[in-house]
């Protein structure tokens, strides 16, 4: 009899577990999945936290729910939103975190704490800086008639942009790692929006964890080549940049650059700023050309390559100058000097020395193909 | 005489033929009418005996000359009764000290048909029969060697069934054979309607979910097992035979793996193991774990569709799947018992209900139907019905633990199951060879089937004396 | 205990040692070392690995001379029945506390990763259930299971190859920046990862082919060293020496950084695979403590004593109140482990000398 009682008690507990759910159970349809998170400062210094969640009920017309609240801490905001939303809001599936430019300029390391700390939260969410207010952007995205749901839409445009090096790969994990390293500065995607859709502008450059500047998508491609990433990007040259005397109806040339081989050598002497020599080997394919060059003539081709090399060198130097101006080092020159010239690195403060570094870049380009036409 | 007649009261199938030797001495023939070949009885037993004199009948040598294959002399009443019920005709003559028994049984047996639960494409389409002698004959026909030996024992206090242990001398391990024979001889039951009774009486781990002996109705499987050094147990009254010792992976092998070239055979085997184990066991549990605990593991594109289909469903995922799984189990059980013409109608009906209607009624979601259907199909892929049953039960345990502890519940269950399988043994040999204890020799014929040229050695679990084949 | 249920081969013992050392050690080792020597943790690991191989070889050689007996029997021979039993009880307590500390830290990892709210007692009971089942069946079953954990290691190594893009070799440079003295101090920290090499002394009597035991034991320590080096170097190269010291479960964080095309996150599955290794690591100590208890009590194994053993294990594992106390208990256990290893070596040395002396006396 006693055995039966114990057994039935166990059975009841078991069934109770099954029905009422366990302590950490999060049933999928009861969860509000936040897909995009927008963060910006309000006038009184608090953080405005906006979130989009997809809605699936057939009797509700809207496909997206946008909720926002203000507070100082992210967790506090999430709990506040749970009081409004009908579902239990969870952040485990956040695809993108969108910062306003102002917030990014003030520094974003503290807001990422909750994402690193909780193992449920993704380490892989994209970090995006928007020119404007994320709240406005999320509200406006509801009216995009010809675009899919915002989370999916943004994921798609960012993925395609990354494949073309129009925007960098910046997720929470590499942002945090680079932030902690103090020798390489992180980068993030930079976007803008209007009532027709979202546009990838390029990259947002950071000095430490504060945003310092931004570059367009063409320069982002160059930045990737400098960082040594094996990625393809398009490089566009206007006709008048190649030859001053070219006729006005020629348009220029568009090259797909890939297979960037980079070598960086630094020479450091005590008391002076380091000299960094970069050599880049690029391979290119001509996608579109409207110039006076005959590509089947070896001399002409060589000439064109030399001209392109010159222009590339100029653009790289301008980019490096801009990076020095804003104090951002995404390429990791500081890291290279720390690794290879450790004594020198320890004797100076890298942030003050970086703007004074003398760069010298040696670019080589080899045009491999030019398609089915000469 | 009177004693025999006393014992044989109320047996209307028993015939007592009264004859007179030398036209003066009374004698009797006893036989079970249905089980005797009457032609042979009249021609080869009754006829010569009637024509013998009393003197001839007292002379054992003359008696033994009676033209019949199996003449036996019995000396006690009990023995005589036993002989009568074993399909012999017994001649009782009070003036001689013995009774003469002659085995001329004619048993009704069906033709050799392929067993319905073990079909294959490229091999023979024969199956064992219910008569032990016929089965022994089938094995003898396939293995024409004097090394094929049978040890017989009569079991069953009331049924008196014969059980035979077949093995190939020189290849099978002597200790295993002796041990098995002792175990079987010590079974004390009234009778055994099915071979499962023997299996459960000699099993070392009776509470385990996994079968420790392989059941088969196919002679080719039995022959293959014998050639590897395994032992086959046959029983009178059932076409199913037991093979021991076996390993976990033997339950996933079929003849088709061997009759096809090795790449195709390996592919078939990989499909079977992948489907039979991983999909049948893990898929529903993973679904429950992910939708109940780890929503973040769902891919984004699938998330939106899944959410759309799940939003209508009021039940938590575990109950959704349990409802469908239990329904599928009910249909499975019903399908065994229904005649074929109703069976097809029921399966169509059930498919309709489970498919369209349940989704539209909002009881289950689309993805669950796909999962349950895939799981049900995958579970049929396992060739052995015992193992398929075990996997079905394990799947429920996995689902329940996934619903309580998520993916860690699945990990704990997997560890437990593997630990249990490692601790099992089949006839004293480790059950999970060749994986653990690891044996490279055995791995050649486990989840892949390497070419016949590479399979020169016999499997390690049979502990055979002759490791190399065909030496 | 009858030899049948506990008989293992030297290869199985090596695998046992390997999994015992790397299961839990590899999770927090990179962080512990980064706190002391920055990015040179891998050098410390290699140095300690060489030291542990030397100690393992010494243990192996001394055991070889012990005529096939385990340390529990040797203690009784060397120190006499009373003191020998006292030492054996000490060894049992050490093994039990290690197993409990391991179980406690296992529950902590689970709480951080998946189960924030589930009661700890239920977690301890349920997740240790397979271990209790296998330990009951003996050393053979426990050791045979280890071969399946090799799959977890393969998964982790394949994962490390997949994240090659995120590995920055410059994070490991300049090599040796920490300096010789801090590196030598850090050997103490990294030695904690190699605790587990003394278990061979406990089980030596059960190894069927103990002529090969020394060789395989050294191999096991070598592979542990290799694995620790790879994990430490990769963690340092991915996270950098500044980010490593603030993480609590480094290896699991490493699993979170890879993005697969459709599934996005695969950390769930890889952590699930790694749990096999962790549970095996803990099971190794549970088996050792149960074995030593049976050797001390000399009775046939009884369910009642086993239940008490399990209850004791779970009670001790619940003693630490929070994660810091769990790590403190682990530290205590690790220091004791060093002491126990020294004790083993001393006992074996005395036993070897006695046997040799005895033999000389016989010859003379």
GROMACS .gro file of N, CA and C in nm, chain C residues 96-212:
model
  351
  941UNK      N    1   3.614   1.151  -0.293
  941UNK     CA    2   3.473   1.185  -0.280
  941UNK      C    3   3.452   1.336  -0.292
  942UNK      N    4   3.539   1.412  -0.225
  942UNK     CA    5   3.524   1.558  -0.230
  942UNK      C    6   3.551   1.609  -0.371
  943UNK      N    7   3.651   1.548  -0.439
  943UNK     CA    8   3.676   1.588  -0.578
  943UNK      C    9   3.554   1.563  -0.664
  944UNK      N   10   3.496   1.443  -0.647
  944UNK     CA   11   3.377   1.411  -0.727
  944UNK      C   12   3.266   1.510  -0.698
  945UNK      N   13   3.248   1.543  -0.569
  945UNK     CA   14   3.142   1.639  -0.534
  945UNK      C   15   3.171   1.776  -0.589
  946UNK      N   16   3.298   1.818  -0.581
  946UNK     CA   17   3.332   1.950  -0.634
  946UNK      C   18   3.306   1.954  -0.783
  947UNK      N   19   3.343   1.844  -0.851
  947UNK     CA   20   3.316   1.836  -0.994
  947UNK      C   21   3.168   1.842  -1.023
  948UNK      N   22   3.090   1.768  -0.944
  948UNK     CA   23   2.945   1.769  -0.964
  948UNK      C   24   2.890   1.909  -0.940
  949UNK      N   25   2.942   1.976  -0.836
  949UNK     CA   26   2.896   2.111  -0.806
  949UNK      C   27   2.925   2.207  -0.919
  950UNK      N   28   3.047   2.198  -0.973
  950UNK     CA   29   3.083   2.292  -1.080
  950UNK      C   30   3.005   2.259  -1.207
  951UNK      N   31   2.972   2.134  -1.227
  951UNK     CA   32   2.890   2.090  -1.340
  951UNK      C   33   2.754   2.158  -1.334
  952UNK      N   34   2.695   2.157  -1.212
  952UNK     CA   35   2.565   2.221  -1.196
  952UNK      C   36   2.576   2.372  -1.218
  953UNK      N   37   2.687   2.429  -1.175
  953UNK     CA   38   2.708   2.574  -1.197
  953UNK      C   39   2.712   2.605  -1.346
  954UNK      N   40   2.786   2.522  -1.423
  954UNK     CA   41   2.793   2.546  -1.568
  954UNK      C   42   2.656   2.535  -1.631
  955UNK      N   43   2.579   2.435  -1.585
  955UNK     CA   44   2.446   2.418  -1.641
  955UNK      C   45   2.359   2.538  -1.609
  956UNK      N   46   2.373   2.591  -1.489
  956UNK     CA   47   2.291   2.705  -1.452
  956UNK      C   48   2.326   2.827  -1.535
  957UNK      N   49   2.455   2.846  -1.560
  957UNK     CA   50   2.493   2.963  -1.640
  957UNK      C   51   2.445   2.946  -1.782
  958UNK      N   52   2.458   2.823  -1.836
  958UNK     CA   53   2.427   2.804  -1.978
  958UNK      C   54   2.278   2.793  -2.004
  959UNK      N   55   2.208   2.710  -1.930
  959UNK     CA   56   2.071   2.679  -1.969
  959UNK      C   57   1.968   2.701  -1.859
  960UNK      N   58   1.999   2.655  -1.739
  960UNK     CA   59   1.893   2.644  -1.640
  960UNK      C   60   1.914   2.742  -1.528
  961UNK      N   61   1.853   2.860  -1.543
  961UNK     CA   62   1.878   2.959  -1.439
  961UNK      C   63   1.794   2.934  -1.316
  962UNK      N   64   1.673   2.881  -1.337
  962UNK     CA   65   1.579   2.875  -1.226
  962UNK      C   66   1.558   2.736  -1.170
  963UNK      N   67   1.600   2.634  -1.242
  963UNK     CA   68   1.576   2.498  -1.193
  963UNK      C   69   1.649   2.475  -1.062
  964UNK      N   70   1.584   2.411  -0.963
  964UNK     CA   71   1.649   2.389  -0.835
  964UNK      C   72   1.773   2.303  -0.851
  965UNK      N   73   1.876   2.336  -0.773
  965UNK     CA   74   2.004   2.268  -0.789
  965UNK      C   75   1.997   2.122  -0.752
  966UNK      N   76   1.914   2.091  -0.652
  966UNK     CA   77   1.908   1.953  -0.606
  966UNK      C   78   1.857   1.862  -0.717
  967UNK      N   79   1.753   1.909  -0.785
  967UNK     CA   80   1.697   1.829  -0.894
  967UNK      C   81   1.799   1.814  -1.004
  968UNK      N   82   1.870   1.921  -1.033
  968UNK     CA   83   1.971   1.913  -1.138
  968UNK      C   84   2.078   1.812  -1.101
  969UNK      N   85   2.126   1.819  -0.975
  969UNK     CA   86   2.230   1.723  -0.934
  969UNK      C   87   2.180   1.582  -0.950
  970UNK      N   88   2.060   1.556  -0.900
  970UNK     CA   89   2.008   1.420  -0.902
  970UNK      C   90   1.991   1.369  -1.044
  971UNK      N   91   1.919   1.446  -1.125
  971UNK     CA   92   1.883   1.395  -1.256
  971UNK      C   93   2.005   1.385  -1.347
  972UNK      N   94   2.090   1.488  -1.345
  972UNK     CA   95   2.198   1.486  -1.442
  972UNK      C   96   2.309   1.392  -1.403
  973UNK      N   97   2.312   1.352  -1.277
  973UNK     CA   98   2.413   1.256  -1.237
  973UNK      C   99   2.360   1.113  -1.246
  974UNK      N  100   2.234   1.098  -1.279
  974UNK     CA  101   2.173   0.965  -1.281
  974UNK      C  102   2.248   0.865  -1.370
  975UNK      N  103   2.283   0.902  -1.494
  975UNK     CA  104   2.357   0.804  -1.575
  975UNK      C  105   2.489   0.765  -1.510
  976UNK      N  106   2.555   0.864  -1.444
  976UNK     CA  107   2.683   0.832  -1.379
  976UNK      C  108   2.661   0.730  -1.269
  977UNK      N  109   2.556   0.751  -1.189
  977UNK     CA  110   2.531   0.657  -1.079
  977UNK      C  111   2.502   0.519  -1.134
  978UNK      N  112   2.430   0.515  -1.245
  978UNK     CA  113   2.396   0.386  -1.304
  978UNK      C  114   2.521   0.313  -1.351
  979UNK      N  115   2.606   0.387  -1.422
  979UNK     CA  116   2.725   0.321  -1.479
  979UNK      C  117   2.826   0.283  -1.372
  980UNK      N  118   2.838   0.369  -1.269
  980UNK     CA  119   2.936   0.339  -1.164
  980UNK      C  120   2.895   0.213  -1.090
  981UNK      N  121   2.767   0.194  -1.074
  981UNK     CA  122   2.718   0.073  -1.007
  981UNK      C  123   2.763  -0.051  -1.081
  982UNK      N  124   2.764  -0.044  -1.216
  982UNK     CA  125   2.802  -0.161  -1.294
  982UNK      C  126   2.952  -0.186  -1.296
  983UNK      N  127   3.028  -0.088  -1.251
  983UNK     CA  128   3.170  -0.116  -1.236
  983UNK      C  129   3.258  -0.035  -1.329
  984UNK      N  130   3.388  -0.053  -1.310
  984UNK     CA  131   3.487   0.024  -1.383
  984UNK      C  132   3.483  -0.008  -1.532
  985UNK      N  133   3.450  -0.132  -1.565
  985UNK     CA  134   3.451  -0.172  -1.706
  985UNK      C  135   3.351  -0.090  -1.785
  986UNK      N  136   3.228  -0.083  -1.732
  986UNK     CA  137   3.125  -0.006  -1.803
  986UNK      C  138   3.164   0.140  -1.811
  987UNK      N  139   3.211   0.195  -1.700
  987UNK     CA  140   3.247   0.337  -1.698
  987UNK      C  141   3.358   0.365  -1.799
  988UNK      N  142   3.458   0.276  -1.803
  988UNK     CA  143   3.569   0.301  -1.893
  988UNK      C  144   3.526   0.282  -2.038
  989UNK      N  145   3.438   0.187  -2.064
  989UNK     CA  146   3.397   0.163  -2.203
  989UNK      C  147   3.321   0.280  -2.259
  990UNK      N  148   3.251   0.354  -2.172
  990UNK     CA  149   3.172   0.465  -2.223
  990UNK      C  150   3.260   0.575  -2.278
  991UNK      N  151   3.382   0.585  -2.223
  991UNK     CA  152   3.466   0.699  -2.258
  991UNK      C  153   3.491   0.710  -2.408
  992UNK      N  154   3.485   0.595  -2.477
  992UNK     CA  155   3.520   0.601  -2.618
  992UNK      C  156   3.421   0.688  -2.696
  993UNK      N  157   3.299   0.702  -2.645
  993UNK     CA  158   3.203   0.786  -2.715
  993UNK      C  159   3.232   0.933  -2.695
  994UNK      N  160   3.303   0.967  -2.588
  994UNK     CA  161   3.336   1.108  -2.569
  994UNK      C  162   3.440   1.155  -2.669
  995UNK      N  163   3.511   1.060  -2.731
  995UNK     CA  164   3.607   1.102  -2.834
  995UNK      C  165   3.536   1.181  -2.941
  996UNK      N  166   3.410   1.147  -2.964
  996UNK     CA  167   3.332   1.220  -3.062
  996UNK      C  168   3.320   1.367  -3.024
  997UNK      N  169   3.301   1.395  -2.893
  997UNK     CA  170   3.293   1.535  -2.848
  997UNK      C  171   3.421   1.608  -2.881
  998UNK      N  172   3.534   1.541  -2.859
  998UNK     CA  173   3.663   1.606  -2.887
  998UNK      C  174   3.677   1.635  -3.035
  999UNK      N  175   3.634   1.539  -3.118
  999UNK     CA  176   3.643   1.561  -3.262
  999UNK      C  177   3.558   1.682  -3.301
 1000UNK      N  178   3.437   1.690  -3.243
 1000UNK     CA  179   3.349   1.803  -3.274
 1000UNK      C  180   3.416   1.935  -3.237
 1001UNK      N  181   3.477   1.938  -3.118
 1001UNK     CA  182   3.541   2.063  -3.074
 1001UNK      C  183   3.659   2.098  -3.165
 1002UNK      N  184   3.736   1.997  -3.203
 1002UNK     CA  185   3.852   2.026  -3.290
 1002UNK      C  186   3.805   2.073  -3.427
 1003UNK      N  187   3.700   2.012  -3.481
 1003UNK     CA  188   3.646   2.057  -3.609
 1003UNK      C  189   3.595   2.200  -3.596
 1004UNK      N  190   3.532   2.230  -3.483
 1004UNK     CA  191   3.482   2.366  -3.461
 1004UNK      C  192   3.596   2.465  -3.461
 1005UNK      N  193   3.706   2.428  -3.396
 1005UNK     CA  194   3.821   2.518  -3.392
 1005UNK      C  195   3.872   2.544  -3.533
 1006UNK      N  196   3.870   2.441  -3.617
 1006UNK     CA  197   3.912   2.463  -3.756
 1006UNK      C  198   3.814   2.557  -3.826
 1007UNK      N  199   3.685   2.544  -3.794
 1007UNK     CA  200   3.586   2.629  -3.860
 1007UNK      C  201   3.602   2.776  -3.826
 1008UNK      N  202   3.649   2.806  -3.703
 1008UNK     CA  203   3.658   2.947  -3.666
 1008UNK      C  204   3.794   3.006  -3.699
 1009UNK      N  205   3.864   2.947  -3.795
 1009UNK     CA  206   4.000   2.993  -3.823
 1009UNK      C  207   4.004   3.142  -3.858
 1010UNK      N  208   3.895   3.192  -3.914
 1010UNK     CA  209   3.895   3.333  -3.954
 1010UNK      C  210   3.902   3.426  -3.834
 1011UNK      N  211   3.850   3.380  -3.720
 1011UNK     CA  212   3.847   3.468  -3.603
 1011UNK      C  213   3.971   3.456  -3.518
 1012UNK      N  214   4.063   3.370  -3.558
 1012UNK     CA  215   4.184   3.352  -3.478
 1012UNK      C  216   4.285   3.457  -3.522
 1013UNK      N  217   4.331   3.537  -3.427
 1013UNK     CA  218   4.431   3.640  -3.460
 1013UNK      C  219   4.564   3.601  -3.397
 1014UNK      N  220   4.658   3.555  -3.478
 1014UNK     CA  221   4.786   3.512  -3.421
 1014UNK      C  222   4.857   3.624  -3.346
 1015UNK      N  223   4.830   3.750  -3.382
 1015UNK     CA  224   4.902   3.859  -3.314
 1015UNK      C  225   4.862   3.870  -3.168
 1016UNK      N  226   4.745   3.815  -3.133
 1016UNK     CA  227   4.706   3.819  -2.993
 1016UNK      C  228   4.798   3.732  -2.907
 1017UNK      N  229   4.865   3.636  -2.972
 1017UNK     CA  230   4.954   3.549  -2.895
 1017UNK      C  231   5.095   3.605  -2.886
 1018UNK      N  232   5.117   3.715  -2.956
 1018UNK     CA  233   5.253   3.770  -2.958
 1018UNK      C  234   5.260   3.893  -2.869
 1019UNK      N  235   5.372   3.940  -2.823
 1019UNK     CA  236   5.501   3.872  -2.835
 1019UNK      C  237   5.510   3.754  -2.740
 1020UNK      N  238   5.574   3.650  -2.792
 1020UNK     CA  239   5.580   3.527  -2.714
 1020UNK      C  240   5.671   3.547  -2.595
 1021UNK      N  241   5.625   3.508  -2.479
 1021UNK     CA  242   5.710   3.515  -2.361
 1021UNK      C  243   5.711   3.649  -2.293
 1022UNK      N  244   5.617   3.732  -2.326
 1022UNK     CA  245   5.616   3.866  -2.267
 1022UNK      C  246   5.601   3.861  -2.116
 1023UNK      N  247   5.534   3.758  -2.069
 1023UNK     CA  248   5.506   3.753  -1.925
 1023UNK      C  249   5.633   3.741  -1.842
 1024UNK      N  250   5.732   3.677  -1.898
 1024UNK     CA  251   5.854   3.663  -1.819
 1024UNK      C  252   5.862   3.527  -1.753
 1025UNK      N  253   5.984   3.487  -1.719
 1025UNK     CA  254   6.006   3.349  -1.670
 1025UNK      C  255   5.940   3.329  -1.534
 1026UNK      N  256   5.957   3.425  -1.443
 1026UNK     CA  257   5.909   3.403  -1.306
 1026UNK      C  258   5.757   3.387  -1.300
 1027UNK      N  259   5.679   3.479  -1.361
 1027UNK     CA  260   5.533   3.456  -1.358
 1027UNK      C  261   5.493   3.325  -1.424
 1028UNK      N  262   5.566   3.287  -1.531
 1028UNK     CA  263   5.533   3.162  -1.597
 1028UNK      C  264   5.554   3.044  -1.502
 1029UNK      N  265   5.664   3.052  -1.427
 1029UNK     CA  266   5.689   2.941  -1.335
 1029UNK      C  267   5.583   2.937  -1.226
 1030UNK      N  268   5.542   3.055  -1.178
 1030UNK     CA  269   5.435   3.057  -1.078
 1030UNK      C  270   5.306   3.000  -1.134
 1031UNK      N  271   5.285   3.028  -1.262
 1031UNK     CA  272   5.156   2.986  -1.319
 1031UNK      C  273   5.150   2.836  -1.341
 1032UNK      N  274   5.263   2.767  -1.327
 1032UNK     CA  275   5.259   2.621  -1.343
 1032UNK      C  276   5.165   2.561  -1.239
 1033UNK      N  277   5.162   2.625  -1.121
 1033UNK     CA  278   5.073   2.576  -1.017
 1033UNK      C  279   4.928   2.583  -1.064
 1034UNK      N  280   4.890   2.694  -1.128
 1034UNK     CA  281   4.752   2.708  -1.177
 1034UNK      C  282   4.721   2.605  -1.284
 1035UNK      N  283   4.815   2.592  -1.379
 1035UNK     CA  284   4.782   2.499  -1.489
 1035UNK      C  285   4.795   2.354  -1.447
 1036UNK      N  286   4.865   2.329  -1.336
 1036UNK     CA  287   4.872   2.189  -1.292
 1036UNK      C  288   4.735   2.139  -1.252
 1037UNK      N  289   4.649   2.234  -1.211
 1037UNK     CA  290   4.513   2.194  -1.171
 1037UNK      C  291   4.443   2.120  -1.283
 1038UNK      N  292   4.476   2.158  -1.405
 1038UNK     CA  293   4.408   2.093  -1.516
 1038UNK      C  294   4.451   1.947  -1.531
 1039UNK      N  295   4.574   1.919  -1.488
 1039UNK     CA  296   4.626   1.783  -1.509
 1039UNK      C  297   4.595   1.688  -1.395
 1040UNK      N  298   4.524   1.736  -1.294
 1040UNK     CA  299   4.486   1.646  -1.184
 1040UNK      C  300   4.400   1.536  -1.244
 1041UNK      N  301   4.425   1.416  -1.211
 1041UNK     CA  302   4.356   1.304  -1.273
 1041UNK      C  303   4.458   1.200  -1.309
 1042UNK      N  304   4.586   1.241  -1.309
 1042UNK     CA  305   4.687   1.145  -1.348
 1042UNK      C  306   4.718   1.048  -1.235
 1043UNK      N  307   4.667   1.078  -1.114
 1043UNK     CA  308   4.696   0.986  -1.003
 1043UNK      C  309   4.597   0.871  -0.997
 1044UNK      N  310   4.491   0.877  -1.079
 1044UNK     CA  311   4.389   0.773  -1.069
 1044UNK      C  312   4.443   0.635  -1.110
 1045UNK      N  313   4.549   0.637  -1.191
 1045UNK     CA  314   4.601   0.508  -1.234
 1045UNK      C  315   4.651   0.428  -1.116
 1046UNK      N  316   4.697   0.500  -1.012
 1046UNK     CA  317   4.747   0.428  -0.895
 1046UNK      C  318   4.633   0.359  -0.823
 1047UNK      N  319   4.516   0.420  -0.826
 1047UNK     CA  320   4.401   0.360  -0.756
 1047UNK      C  321   4.356   0.233  -0.829
 1048UNK      N  322   4.357   0.240  -0.963
 1048UNK     CA  323   4.300   0.130  -1.039
 1048UNK      C  324   4.403   0.032  -1.092
 1049UNK      N  325   4.527   0.045  -1.052
 1049UNK     CA  326   4.631  -0.032  -1.117
 1049UNK      C  327   4.607  -0.181  -1.114
 1050UNK      N  328   4.547  -0.228  -1.003
 1050UNK     CA  329   4.526  -0.373  -0.991
 1050UNK      C  330   4.429  -0.426  -1.095
 1051UNK      N  331   4.344  -0.339  -1.148
 1051UNK     CA  332   4.241  -0.385  -1.239
 1051UNK      C  333   4.286  -0.385  -1.384
 1052UNK      N  334   4.400  -0.327  -1.410
 1052UNK     CA  335   4.445  -0.322  -1.550
 1052UNK      C  336   4.498  -0.458  -1.588
 1053UNK      N  337   4.443  -0.515  -1.695
 1053UNK     CA  338   4.477  -0.652  -1.729
 1053UNK      C  339   4.615  -0.662  -1.792
 1054UNK      N  340   4.652  -0.565  -1.874
 1054UNK     CA  341   4.784  -0.575  -1.936
 1054UNK      C  342   4.872  -0.464  -1.884
 1055UNK      N  343   4.913  -0.474  -1.758
 1055UNK     CA  344   4.980  -0.360  -1.697
 1055UNK      C  345   5.126  -0.342  -1.738
 1056UNK      N  346   5.177  -0.428  -1.829
 1056UNK     CA  347   5.312  -0.397  -1.880
 1056UNK      C  348   5.306  -0.275  -1.971
 1057UNK      N  349   5.188  -0.258  -2.036
 1057UNK     CA  350   5.179  -0.145  -2.129
 1057UNK      C  351   5.125  -0.021  -2.060
   0.00000   0.00000   0.00000
